[in-house]
PDB file of C-alpha atoms (C1' of nucleotides) in Angstrom:
ATOM      1  CA  MET M  12     146.621 102.176 137.736  1.00 88.00           C
ATOM      2  CA  LYS M  13     144.176 104.412 138.171  1.00 94.00           C
ATOM      3  CA  ASN M  14     140.833 104.197 140.319  1.00 98.00           C
ATOM      4  CA  ILE M  15     137.940 105.883 138.257  1.00 98.00           C
ATOM      5  CA  GLU M  16     133.831 106.424 139.136  1.00 98.00           C
ATOM      6  CA  LEU M  17     131.187 106.287 136.793  1.00 98.00           C
ATOM      7  CA  LYS M  18     128.037 107.492 137.606  1.00 97.00           C
ATOM      8  CA  THR M  19     125.267 104.670 136.104  1.00 97.00           C
ATOM      9  CA  GLY M  20     122.286 105.153 137.541  1.00 84.00           C
ATOM     10  CA  LYS M  21     119.131 102.726 137.267  1.00 88.00           C
ATOM     11  CA  ASP M  22     119.653 101.349 133.661  1.00 97.00           C
ATOM     12  CA  PHE M  23     122.851  99.963 134.427  1.00 98.00           C
ATOM     13  CA  ASN M  24     123.999  96.785 135.562  1.00 98.00           C
ATOM     14  CA  LEU M  25     127.671  95.261 135.457  1.00 98.00           C
ATOM     15  CA  LYS M  26     126.570  91.161 135.890  1.00 98.00           C
ATOM     16  CA  GLN M  27     123.600  91.663 133.213  1.00 98.00           C
ATOM     17  CA  THR M  28     126.185  93.638 130.718  1.00 98.00           C
ATOM     18  CA  LEU M  29     128.220  91.597 130.779  1.00 98.00           C
ATOM     19  CA  GLU M  30     126.903  87.988 131.013  1.00 97.00           C
ATOM     20  CA  CYS M  31     124.420  88.692 128.172  1.00 97.00           C
ATOM     21  CA  GLY M  32     126.477  87.202 125.816  1.00 97.00           C
ATOM     22  CA  GLN M  33     127.535  90.392 123.883  1.00 98.00           C
ATOM     23  CA  CYS M  34     131.370  90.063 124.897  1.00 98.00           C
ATOM     24  CA  PHE M  35     133.607  87.122 126.171  1.00 98.00           C
ATOM     25  CA  ARG M  36     136.624  88.949 127.676  1.00 98.00           C
ATOM     26  CA  TRP M  37     136.118  89.055 131.397  1.00 98.00           C
ATOM     27  CA  GLU M  38     136.673  87.122 134.670  1.00 98.00           C
ATOM     28  CA  LYS M  39     133.925  87.219 137.693  1.00 97.00           C
ATOM     29  CA  ILE M  40     135.836  87.891 140.367  1.00 97.00           C
ATOM     30  CA  GLU M  41     133.219  88.194 142.819  1.00 95.00           C
ATOM     31  CA  GLU M  42     129.376  88.997 142.997  1.00 93.00           C
ATOM     32  CA  SER M  43     129.498  92.252 140.956  1.00 96.00           C
ATOM     33  CA  GLU M  44     133.053  92.259 140.432  1.00 98.00           C
ATOM     34  CA  TYR M  45     134.733  91.190 137.409  1.00 98.00           C
ATOM     35  CA  LEU M  46     138.077  91.886 135.516  1.00 98.00           C
ATOM     36  CA  ILE M  47     137.257  92.868 131.677  1.00 98.00           C
ATOM     37  CA  PHE M  48     139.321  93.259 128.838  1.00 98.00           C
ATOM     38  CA  ALA M  49     138.647  95.432 125.603  1.00 98.00           C
ATOM     39  CA  GLU M  50     140.789  95.767 123.008  1.00 98.00           C
ATOM     40  CA  ASP M  51     143.813  96.371 124.153  1.00 98.00           C
ATOM     41  CA  LYS M  52     142.882  97.929 127.685  1.00 98.00           C
ATOM     42  CA  ALA M  53     141.850  96.150 131.035  1.00 98.00           C
ATOM     43  CA  CYS M  54     140.351  97.104 134.059  1.00 98.00           C
ATOM     44  CA  LEU M  55     138.633  95.497 137.333  1.00 98.00           C
ATOM     45  CA  ALA M  56     135.264  96.879 137.839  1.00 98.00           C
ATOM     46  CA  LYS M  57     132.807  97.104 141.039  1.00 98.00           C
ATOM     47  CA  ASP M  58     129.005  97.651 140.815  1.00 98.00           C
ATOM     48  CA  GLU M  59     127.874 100.125 143.173  1.00 96.00           C
ATOM     49  CA  LYS M  60     124.759 101.545 143.775  1.00 89.00           C
ATOM     50  CA  ASP M  61     124.715 104.150 141.717  1.00 94.00           C
ATOM     51  CA  TYR M  62     128.140 104.461 140.514  1.00 96.00           C
ATOM     52  CA  LEU M  63     130.544 101.655 138.877  1.00 98.00           C
ATOM     53  CA  LYS M  64     134.027 101.504 140.819  1.00 98.00           C
ATOM     54  CA  ILE M  65     137.092 101.279 138.485  1.00 98.00           C
ATOM     55  CA  GLN M  66     140.652 100.213 138.726  1.00 98.00           C
ATOM     56  CA  SER M  67     141.841 100.433 134.989  1.00 98.00           C
ATOM     57  CA  PHE M  68     145.092  99.150 133.949  1.00 97.00           C
ATOM     58  CA  ASN M  69     145.435 101.134 130.747  1.00 95.00           C
ATOM     59  CA  GLY M  70     142.318 103.025 129.696  1.00 96.00           C
ATOM     60  CA  ASP M  71     141.008 106.870 130.889  1.00 98.00           C
ATOM     61  CA  GLU M  72     137.550 107.656 132.320  1.00 98.00           C
ATOM     62  CA  GLU M  73     136.461 108.646 128.884  1.00 98.00           C
ATOM     63  CA  PHE M  74     137.395 105.002 127.194  1.00 98.00           C
ATOM     64  CA  TRP M  75     135.037 102.962 130.102  1.00 98.00           C
ATOM     65  CA  ASN M  76     133.009 105.545 129.958  1.00 98.00           C
ATOM     66  CA  ASN M  77     132.293 104.908 126.561  1.00 98.00           C
ATOM     67  CA  TYR M  78     132.787 101.471 126.774  1.00 98.00           C
ATOM     68  CA  PHE M  79     129.978 100.626 129.470  1.00 98.00           C
ATOM     69  CA  ASP M  80     127.605 103.166 127.035  1.00 98.00           C
ATOM     70  CA  LEU M  81     127.076 105.172 130.041  1.00 98.00           C
ATOM     71  CA  SER M  82     125.572 108.544 128.338  1.00 97.00           C
ATOM     72  CA  THR M  83     122.698 106.866 126.448  1.00 97.00           C
ATOM     73  CA  ASP M  84     119.747 106.917 127.903  1.00 97.00           C
ATOM     74  CA  TYR M  85     117.743 103.315 127.644  1.00 98.00           C
ATOM     75  CA  SER M  86     114.779 104.295 129.727  1.00 98.00           C
ATOM     76  CA  LYS M  87     113.792 105.609 126.466  1.00 98.00           C
ATOM     77  CA  TYR M  88     114.586 102.609 125.026  1.00 98.00           C
ATOM     78  CA  LYS M  89     112.673 100.355 127.220  1.00 98.00           C
ATOM     79  CA  GLU M  90     109.681 102.445 127.172  1.00 98.00           C
ATOM     80  CA  GLU M  91     109.601 102.432 123.422  1.00 98.00           C
ATOM     81  CA  LEU M  92     109.700  98.789 123.475  1.00 98.00           C
ATOM     82  CA  LEU M  93     107.140  98.304 125.938  1.00 98.00           C
ATOM     83  CA  ARG M  94     104.738 100.496 124.135  1.00 98.00           C
ATOM     84  CA  GLY M  95     105.418  98.372 121.310  1.00 98.00           C
ATOM     85  CA  GLU M  96     105.226  94.544 122.860  1.00 98.00           C
ATOM     86  CA  PRO M  97     103.616  94.712 126.333  1.00 98.00           C
ATOM     87  CA  ARG M  98     105.183  91.231 126.687  1.00 98.00           C
ATOM     88  CA  LEU M  99     108.775  92.326 127.292  1.00 98.00           C
ATOM     89  CA  SER M 100     107.889  93.501 130.457  1.00 98.00           C
ATOM     90  CA  ASP M 101     108.975  90.550 132.249  1.00 97.00           C
ATOM     91  CA  ALA M 102     112.332  90.576 130.406  1.00 98.00           C
ATOM     92  CA  ILE M 103     112.900  93.862 130.688  1.00 98.00           C
ATOM     93  CA  LEU M 104     112.247  93.582 134.204  1.00 98.00           C
ATOM     94  CA  TYR M 105     115.151  90.512 134.949  1.00 97.00           C
ATOM     95  CA  GLY M 106     117.504  92.222 132.427  1.00 98.00           C
ATOM     96  CA  GLY M 107     116.869  96.080 132.725  1.00 98.00           C
ATOM     97  CA  GLY M 108     120.345  96.932 133.525  1.00 98.00           C
ATOM     98  CA  ILE M 109     121.977  95.435 130.034  1.00 98.00           C
ATOM     99  CA  ARG M 110     123.532  97.903 127.852  1.00 98.00           C
ATOM    100  CA  ILE M 111     124.988  97.267 124.588  1.00 98.00           C
ATOM    101  CA  LEU M 112     128.793  97.859 124.962  1.00 98.00           C
ATOM    102  CA  ASN M 113     130.994 100.157 122.518  1.00 98.00           C
ATOM    103  CA  GLN M 114     132.941  97.159 121.483  1.00 98.00           C
ATOM    104  CA  ASP M 115     135.852  97.320 118.812  1.00 98.00           C
ATOM    105  CA  PHE M 116     134.453  96.534 115.641  1.00 98.00           C
ATOM    106  CA  PHE M 117     137.412  93.606 114.421  1.00 98.00           C
ATOM    107  CA  GLU M 118     137.277  92.199 118.306  1.00 98.00           C
ATOM    108  CA  VAL M 119     133.643  91.356 117.438  1.00 98.00           C
ATOM    109  CA  LEU M 120     134.121  90.127 114.051  1.00 98.00           C
ATOM    110  CA  ILE M 121     136.272  87.537 115.123  1.00 98.00           C
ATOM    111  CA  SER M 122     134.673  86.530 118.654  1.00 98.00           C
ATOM    112  CA  PHE M 123     131.534  86.206 116.845  1.00 98.00           C
ATOM    113  CA  ILE M 124     132.866  84.529 114.196  1.00 98.00           C
ATOM    114  CA  ILE M 125     134.180  81.721 117.005  1.00 98.00           C
ATOM    115  CA  SER M 126     130.414  81.707 118.748  1.00 98.00           C
ATOM    116  CA  GLN M 127     128.763  79.622 116.154  1.00 98.00           C
ATOM    117  CA  ASN M 128     127.816  76.387 116.724  1.00 98.00           C
ATOM    118  CA  ASN M 129     130.068  76.751 120.023  1.00 97.00           C
ATOM    119  CA  ASN M 130     128.838  77.191 123.675  1.00 96.00           C
ATOM    120  CA  ILE M 131     129.803  80.614 125.344  1.00 96.00           C
ATOM    121  CA  PRO M 132     132.766  79.079 128.300  1.00 96.00           C
ATOM    122  CA  ARG M 133     134.505  77.262 124.792  1.00 98.00           C
ATOM    123  CA  ILE M 134     133.899  80.846 123.214  1.00 98.00           C
ATOM    124  CA  LYS M 135     135.602  82.405 125.574  1.00 98.00           C
ATOM    125  CA  LYS M 136     138.584  79.879 126.035  1.00 98.00           C
ATOM    126  CA  CYS M 137     139.400  80.267 122.491  1.00 98.00           C
ATOM    127  CA  ILE M 138     139.370  84.161 122.456  1.00 98.00           C
ATOM    128  CA  GLU M 139     141.488  83.898 125.771  1.00 98.00           C
ATOM    129  CA  SER M 140     144.262  81.601 123.717  1.00 98.00           C
ATOM    130  CA  ILE M 141     144.707  83.765 120.314  1.00 98.00           C
ATOM    131  CA  SER M 142     144.993  86.749 122.165  1.00 98.00           C
ATOM    132  CA  SER M 143     147.676  85.025 124.515  1.00 98.00           C
ATOM    133  CA  VAL M 144     149.798  83.611 121.342  1.00 98.00           C
ATOM    134  CA  TYR M 145     148.442  86.948 119.020  1.00 98.00           C
ATOM    135  CA  GLY M 146     147.978  89.862 121.320  1.00 98.00           C
ATOM    136  CA  LYS M 147     150.661  92.018 122.862  1.00 98.00           C
ATOM    137  CA  PRO M 148     151.175  91.857 126.348  1.00 98.00           C
ATOM    138  CA  ILE M 149     149.620  94.414 128.724  1.00 97.00           C
ATOM    139  CA  GLY M 150     150.584  93.294 131.713  1.00 97.00           C
ATOM    140  CA  ILE M 151     150.469  91.336 135.155  1.00 97.00           C
ATOM    141  CA  ILE M 152     147.152  91.471 136.611  1.00 97.00           C
ATOM    142  CA  LYS M 153     145.724  89.221 138.942  1.00 95.00           C
ATOM    143  CA  GLY M 154     149.066  87.056 139.086  1.00 94.00           C
ATOM    144  CA  ARG M 155     149.168  86.699 135.529  1.00 95.00           C
ATOM    145  CA  GLU M 156     150.263  88.367 132.364  1.00 97.00           C
ATOM    146  CA  ARG M 157     147.603  89.482 130.007  1.00 98.00           C
ATOM    147  CA  PHE M 158     147.098  90.292 126.679  1.00 98.00           C
ATOM    148  CA  ALA M 159     145.418  92.319 124.087  1.00 98.00           C
ATOM    149  CA  PHE M 160     143.021  91.246 121.945  1.00 98.00           C
ATOM    150  CA  PRO M 161     145.161  90.537 118.277  1.00 98.00           C
ATOM    151  CA  SER M 162     145.427  93.209 116.231  1.00 98.00           C
ATOM    152  CA  PRO M 163     144.078  92.541 112.572  1.00 98.00           C
ATOM    153  CA  ASP M 164     147.857  92.632 111.311  1.00 98.00           C
ATOM    154  CA  ALA M 165     148.957  90.278 114.111  1.00 98.00           C
ATOM    155  CA  LEU M 166     146.061  87.922 113.178  1.00 98.00           C
ATOM    156  CA  ALA M 167     146.689  88.072 109.600  1.00 98.00           C
ATOM    157  CA  LEU M 168     150.021  86.672 110.416  1.00 98.00           C
ATOM    158  CA  ALA M 169     148.831  83.680 111.476  1.00 97.00           C
ATOM    159  CA  ASP M 170     147.719  80.473 109.589  1.00 96.00           C
ATOM    160  CA  SER M 171     144.689  77.837 109.992  1.00 96.00           C
ATOM    161  CA  GLU M 172     147.366  74.720 110.983  1.00 97.00           C
ATOM    162  CA  GLU M 173     148.489  77.375 113.791  1.00 98.00           C
ATOM    163  CA  LEU M 174     145.030  78.069 114.787  1.00 98.00           C
ATOM    164  CA  MET M 175     143.804  74.580 114.802  1.00 98.00           C
ATOM    165  CA  LYS M 176     146.886  73.809 117.012  1.00 98.00           C
ATOM    166  CA  LEU M 177     145.157  76.362 119.571  1.00 98.00           C
ATOM    167  CA  LYS M 178     141.743  74.141 119.130  1.00 98.00           C
ATOM    168  CA  LEU M 179     139.613  76.691 117.253  1.00 98.00           C
ATOM    169  CA  GLY M 180     138.620  73.997 115.177  1.00 98.00           C
ATOM    170  CA  TYR M 181     137.060  74.253 111.751  1.00 98.00           C
ATOM    171  CA  ARG M 182     136.895  78.184 112.358  1.00 98.00           C
ATOM    172  CA  SER M 183     140.131  78.149 112.295  1.00 98.00           C
ATOM    173  CA  ALA M 184     140.280  78.925 108.403  1.00 98.00           C
ATOM    174  CA  TYR M 185     137.373  81.501 108.501  1.00 98.00           C
ATOM    175  CA  ILE M 186     139.376  83.882 111.120  1.00 98.00           C
ATOM    176  CA  VAL M 187     142.493  83.768 109.109  1.00 98.00           C
ATOM    177  CA  LYS M 188     140.306  85.012 105.760  1.00 98.00           C
ATOM    178  CA  ALA M 189     138.661  87.365 107.889  1.00 98.00           C
ATOM    179  CA  ALA M 190     141.887  89.216 109.042  1.00 98.00           C
ATOM    180  CA  HIS M 191     142.685  89.161 105.330  1.00 98.00           C
ATOM    181  CA  LYS M 192     139.570  90.529 104.381  1.00 98.00           C
ATOM    182  CA  PHE M 193     139.383  92.987 107.069  1.00 98.00           C
ATOM    183  CA  GLN M 194     142.837  94.368 106.078  1.00 98.00           C
ATOM    184  CA  ILE M 195     141.713  95.735 102.723  1.00 98.00           C
ATOM    185  CA  GLU M 196     137.930  96.557 103.551  1.00 98.00           C
ATOM    186  CA  LYS M 197     138.590  97.850 107.289  1.00 98.00           C
ATOM    187  CA  VAL M 198     135.344  98.945 109.182  1.00 98.00           C
ATOM    188  CA  PRO M 199     131.973  98.748 107.259  1.00 98.00           C
ATOM    189  CA  SER M 200     130.453 102.109 106.484  1.00 97.00           C
ATOM    190  CA  GLY M 201     126.792 103.163 104.670  1.00 97.00           C
ATOM    191  CA  LYS M 202     123.785 102.280 105.362  1.00 97.00           C
ATOM    192  CA  SER M 203     122.905  99.563 107.817  1.00 97.00           C
ATOM    193  CA  ASP M 204     121.456  97.096 105.368  1.00 97.00           C
ATOM    194  CA  GLU M 205     124.736  97.953 103.210  1.00 98.00           C
ATOM    195  CA  LYS M 206     127.036  97.113 106.220  1.00 98.00           C
ATOM    196  CA  TYR M 207     124.962  94.083 106.756  1.00 98.00           C
ATOM    197  CA  LYS M 208     125.641  92.909 103.527  1.00 98.00           C
ATOM    198  CA  GLN M 209     129.033  93.569 103.752  1.00 98.00           C
ATOM    199  CA  ILE M 210     129.729  91.951 107.333  1.00 98.00           C
ATOM    200  CA  LEU M 211     127.404  88.449 105.569  1.00 98.00           C
ATOM    201  CA  SER M 212     129.949  88.593 102.331  1.00 98.00           C
ATOM    202  CA  TYR M 213     132.708  87.375 104.909  1.00 98.00           C
ATOM    203  CA  TYR M 214     133.577  83.554 104.255  1.00 98.00           C
ATOM    204  CA  GLY M 215     132.091  81.493 107.321  1.00 98.00           C
ATOM    205  CA  ILE M 216     129.239  84.527 108.281  1.00 98.00           C
ATOM    206  CA  GLY M 217     125.786  83.705 107.948  1.00 98.00           C
ATOM    207  CA  PRO M 218     122.726  85.686 108.885  1.00 98.00           C
ATOM    208  CA  LYS M 219     123.194  85.121 112.623  1.00 98.00           C
ATOM    209  CA  VAL M 220     126.866  85.728 113.009  1.00 98.00           C
ATOM    210  CA  ALA M 221     126.201  89.114 110.871  1.00 98.00           C
ATOM    211  CA  ASN M 222     123.554  90.384 112.716  1.00 98.00           C
ATOM    212  CA  CYS M 223     125.153  89.729 116.148  1.00 98.00           C
ATOM    213  CA  ILE M 224     128.577  91.687 114.402  1.00 98.00           C
ATOM    214  CA  SER M 225     125.890  94.861 113.294  1.00 98.00           C
ATOM    215  CA  LEU M 226     124.499  94.888 116.791  1.00 98.00           C
ATOM    216  CA  PHE M 227     127.673  94.486 119.151  1.00 98.00           C
ATOM    217  CA  GLY M 228     130.151  95.793 116.508  1.00 98.00           C
ATOM    218  CA  LEU M 229     128.664  98.872 114.805  1.00 98.00           C
ATOM    219  CA  ARG M 230     125.818  98.926 117.058  1.00 98.00           C
ATOM    220  CA  ASP M 231     122.886  98.748 114.446  1.00 98.00           C
ATOM    221  CA  PHE M 232     120.073  98.099 117.358  1.00 98.00           C
ATOM    222  CA  GLU M 233     117.535  96.877 114.770  1.00 98.00           C
ATOM    223  CA  ALA M 234     119.705  93.829 113.923  1.00 98.00           C
ATOM    224  CA  PHE M 235     117.813  90.802 115.150  1.00 98.00           C
ATOM    225  CA  PRO M 236     120.261  87.655 115.490  1.00 98.00           C
ATOM    226  CA  ILE M 237     118.428  84.309 116.032  1.00 98.00           C
ATOM    227  CA  ASP M 238     120.568  82.002 117.525  1.00 96.00           C
ATOM    228  CA  THR M 239     119.058  78.742 118.960  1.00 95.00           C
ATOM    229  CA  TRP M 240     118.279  80.325 122.237  1.00 94.00           C
ATOM    230  CA  VAL M 241     115.912  82.962 120.305  1.00 97.00           C
ATOM    231  CA  LYS M 242     114.677  80.574 117.795  1.00 97.00           C
ATOM    232  CA  ARG M 243     112.963  78.739 121.097  1.00 96.00           C
ATOM    233  CA  ILE M 244     111.932  81.871 122.461  1.00 96.00           C
ATOM    234  CA  MET M 245     110.109  82.592 119.479  1.00 97.00           C
ATOM    235  CA  VAL M 246     108.764  79.186 118.796  1.00 96.00           C
ATOM    236  CA  HIS M 247     107.706  79.717 122.710  1.00 95.00           C
ATOM    237  CA  MET M 248     106.049  83.039 122.772  1.00 97.00           C
ATOM    238  CA  TYR M 249     104.893  83.847 119.474  1.00 97.00           C
ATOM    239  CA  GLY M 250     104.008  80.271 118.163  1.00 96.00           C
ATOM    240  CA  PHE M 251     106.342  80.357 115.104  1.00 97.00           C
ATOM    241  CA  ASP M 252     107.660  76.991 113.552  1.00 96.00           C
ATOM    242  CA  GLU M 253     111.284  76.622 114.591  1.00 94.00           C
ATOM    243  CA  LYS M 254     112.370  76.412 110.617  1.00 95.00           C
ATOM    244  CA  ASP M 255     110.642  79.649 109.827  1.00 97.00           C
ATOM    245  CA  ILE M 256     113.441  81.931 110.351  1.00 97.00           C
ATOM    246  CA  SER M 257     112.604  84.577 107.952  1.00 97.00           C
ATOM    247  CA  GLY M 258     109.086  84.526 109.517  1.00 98.00           C
ATOM    248  CA  MET M 259     110.909  85.216 112.874  1.00 98.00           C
ATOM    249  CA  GLN M 260     113.219  87.928 111.110  1.00 98.00           C
ATOM    250  CA  LYS M 261     110.286  89.952 109.330  1.00 98.00           C
ATOM    251  CA  PHE M 262     108.207  89.673 112.845  1.00 98.00           C
ATOM    252  CA  ALA M 263     110.833  91.346 114.608  1.00 98.00           C
ATOM    253  CA  ALA M 264     111.444  93.918 112.079  1.00 98.00           C
ATOM    254  CA  GLU M 265     107.972  94.913 112.416  1.00 97.00           C
ATOM    255  CA  LYS M 266     107.173  94.515 116.451  1.00 98.00           C
ATOM    256  CA  PHE M 267     110.656  95.749 118.081  1.00 98.00           C
ATOM    257  CA  GLY M 268     111.686  98.103 114.623  1.00 97.00           C
ATOM    258  CA  SER M 269     114.874  99.946 115.187  1.00 98.00           C
ATOM    259  CA  LEU M 270     115.378  98.693 118.613  1.00 98.00           C
ATOM    260  CA  GLY M 271     115.367  94.681 117.947  1.00 98.00           C
ATOM    261  CA  GLY M 272     118.695  93.762 118.614  1.00 98.00           C
ATOM    262  CA  LEU M 273     118.193  95.392 122.404  1.00 98.00           C
ATOM    263  CA  ALA M 274     114.832  93.476 122.762  1.00 98.00           C
ATOM    264  CA  GLN M 275     116.571  90.378 121.677  1.00 98.00           C
ATOM    265  CA  GLN M 276     119.180  91.106 124.185  1.00 98.00           C
ATOM    266  CA  TYR M 277     116.854  91.187 127.034  1.00 98.00           C
ATOM    267  CA  LEU M 278     114.678  88.169 125.741  1.00 98.00           C
ATOM    268  CA  PHE M 279     117.925  86.304 125.303  1.00 98.00           C
ATOM    269  CA  TYR M 280     119.383  86.798 129.116  1.00 97.00           C
ATOM    270  CA  TYR M 281     115.983  86.371 130.660  1.00 97.00           C
ATOM    271  CA  TYR M 282     115.558  83.215 129.191  1.00 96.00           C
ATOM    272  CA  ARG M 283     118.794  81.720 128.614  1.00 94.00           C
ATOM    273  CA  ASP M 284     120.419  82.984 132.315  1.00 93.00           C
ATOM    274  CA  ARG M 285     117.165  81.121 133.931  1.00 90.00           C
ATOM    275  CA  LYS M 286     117.664  78.072 131.989  1.00 83.00           C
ATOM    276  CA  ILE M 287     120.951  77.672 132.530  1.00 69.00           C
ATOM    277  CA  LYS M 288     121.190  78.309 135.897  1.00 62.00           C
ATOM    278  CA  LYS M 289     120.927  75.156 138.453  1.00 38.00           C
TER     279      LYS M 289
ATOM    280  C1'  DA I  13     127.691  56.585 123.253  1.00 88.39           C
ATOM    281  C1'  DC I  14     124.897  60.964 122.194  1.00 88.39           C
ATOM    282  C1'  DC I  15     123.344  65.943 121.955  1.00 88.39           C
ATOM    283  C1'  DC I  16     124.355  70.107 122.397  1.00 88.39           C
ATOM    284  C1'  DA I  17     126.295  75.042 122.235  1.00 88.39           C
ATOM    285  C1'  DG I  18     125.225  82.737 120.234  1.00 88.39           C
ATOM    286  C1'  DG I  19     126.068  78.153 112.704  1.00 88.39           C
ATOM    287  C1'  DT I  20     127.524  77.938 108.141  1.00 88.39           C
ATOM    288  C1'  DG I  21     129.171  76.176 103.605  1.00 88.39           C
ATOM    289  C1'  DG I  22     128.128  72.983 100.198  1.00 88.39           C
ATOM    290  C1'  DC I  23     125.772  69.224  98.159  1.00 88.39           C
ATOM    291  C1'  DT I  24     121.385  67.356  96.909  1.00 88.39           C
ATOM    292  C1'  DT I  25     116.667  67.484  95.848  1.00 88.39           C
TER     293       DT I  25
ATOM    294  C1'  DA H  28     113.849  77.517  98.044  1.00 88.39           C
ATOM    295  C1'  DA H  29     114.000  73.744 101.544  1.00 88.39           C
ATOM    296  C1'  DG H  30     116.531  69.488 103.237  1.00 88.39           C
ATOM    297  C1'  DC H  31     120.579  66.903 104.460  1.00 88.39           C
ATOM    298  C1'  DC H  32     125.326  66.615 106.549  1.00 88.39           C
ATOM    299  C1'  DA H  33     130.229  67.608 107.927  1.00 88.39           C
ATOM    300  C1'  DC H  34     132.608  70.358 110.282  1.00 88.39           C
ATOM    301  C1'  DA H  35     136.253  70.898 115.736  1.00 88.39           C
ATOM    302  C1'  DT H  36     135.682  70.458 120.183  1.00 88.39           C
ATOM    303  C1'  DG H  37     134.336  70.067 124.750  1.00 88.39           C
ATOM    304  C1'  DG H  38     131.008  69.738 128.290  1.00 88.39           C
ATOM    305  C1'  DG H  39     126.526  67.289 130.346  1.00 88.39           C
TER     306       DG H  39
END
DNA sequence: ACCCAGGTGGCTT
DNA sequence: AAGCCACATGGG
């Protein structure tokens, strides 16, 4: 156990960063305090004004600083996005503390395969479930044994019947195949469109999930995932026909350029967070 | 009982 | 290329 304080500044908000849908292994403890898991690391993080107070169970300062992407200047990104599209101002004001986390590729790969046609609370349960069966124990935290996200080799030993028993549903076969494919191909490299195509070639991964994995697993910021929420936003904001996904994709590329993924996160969080709250 | 959730594969027009 | 539908599961 190690206490760490990370300087954050104004373009960071823990709640927004975790609850914008880019990651799933966290538990809210109280307002602005969360228990967070990443790979085989865990920490308790509390968001103070200008710094993040971390009780790390097994990750050093550098790991968490990198995980939360605290050395990147997001005010420049925001200015650039606003120059290209002033209508983003409400969303950026609302979720301006979002950062794109530095997550492990394999963890993102599997997590977003699970995400398809699924809701966020259940996605979290599914991921906890496979972690507790295929991940290695990392110690007792908040009264329970906790587990690392499964390694590729550990998950490759699973079969889809086992995963079905864990309630992973029809995505079970996708997960097993993905673990095998990843063992051979490893983390994609090269130009971003080539990496995207490689991700898309996984069985069970289509354009939406591939874009999420590009954005959250490889930090390709131009990736613009269009899910059911973003679709509605594009219909609402820009008058697209809800079936015209390729039109939306093209529009986003032109309007938001190399920062499409960040724009998408601001919009997704702004729209979904207010819709879902009762 | 129905519809939806950070969709995709497969089959038919 | 575009339009259906099934797919597991759980919550509203």
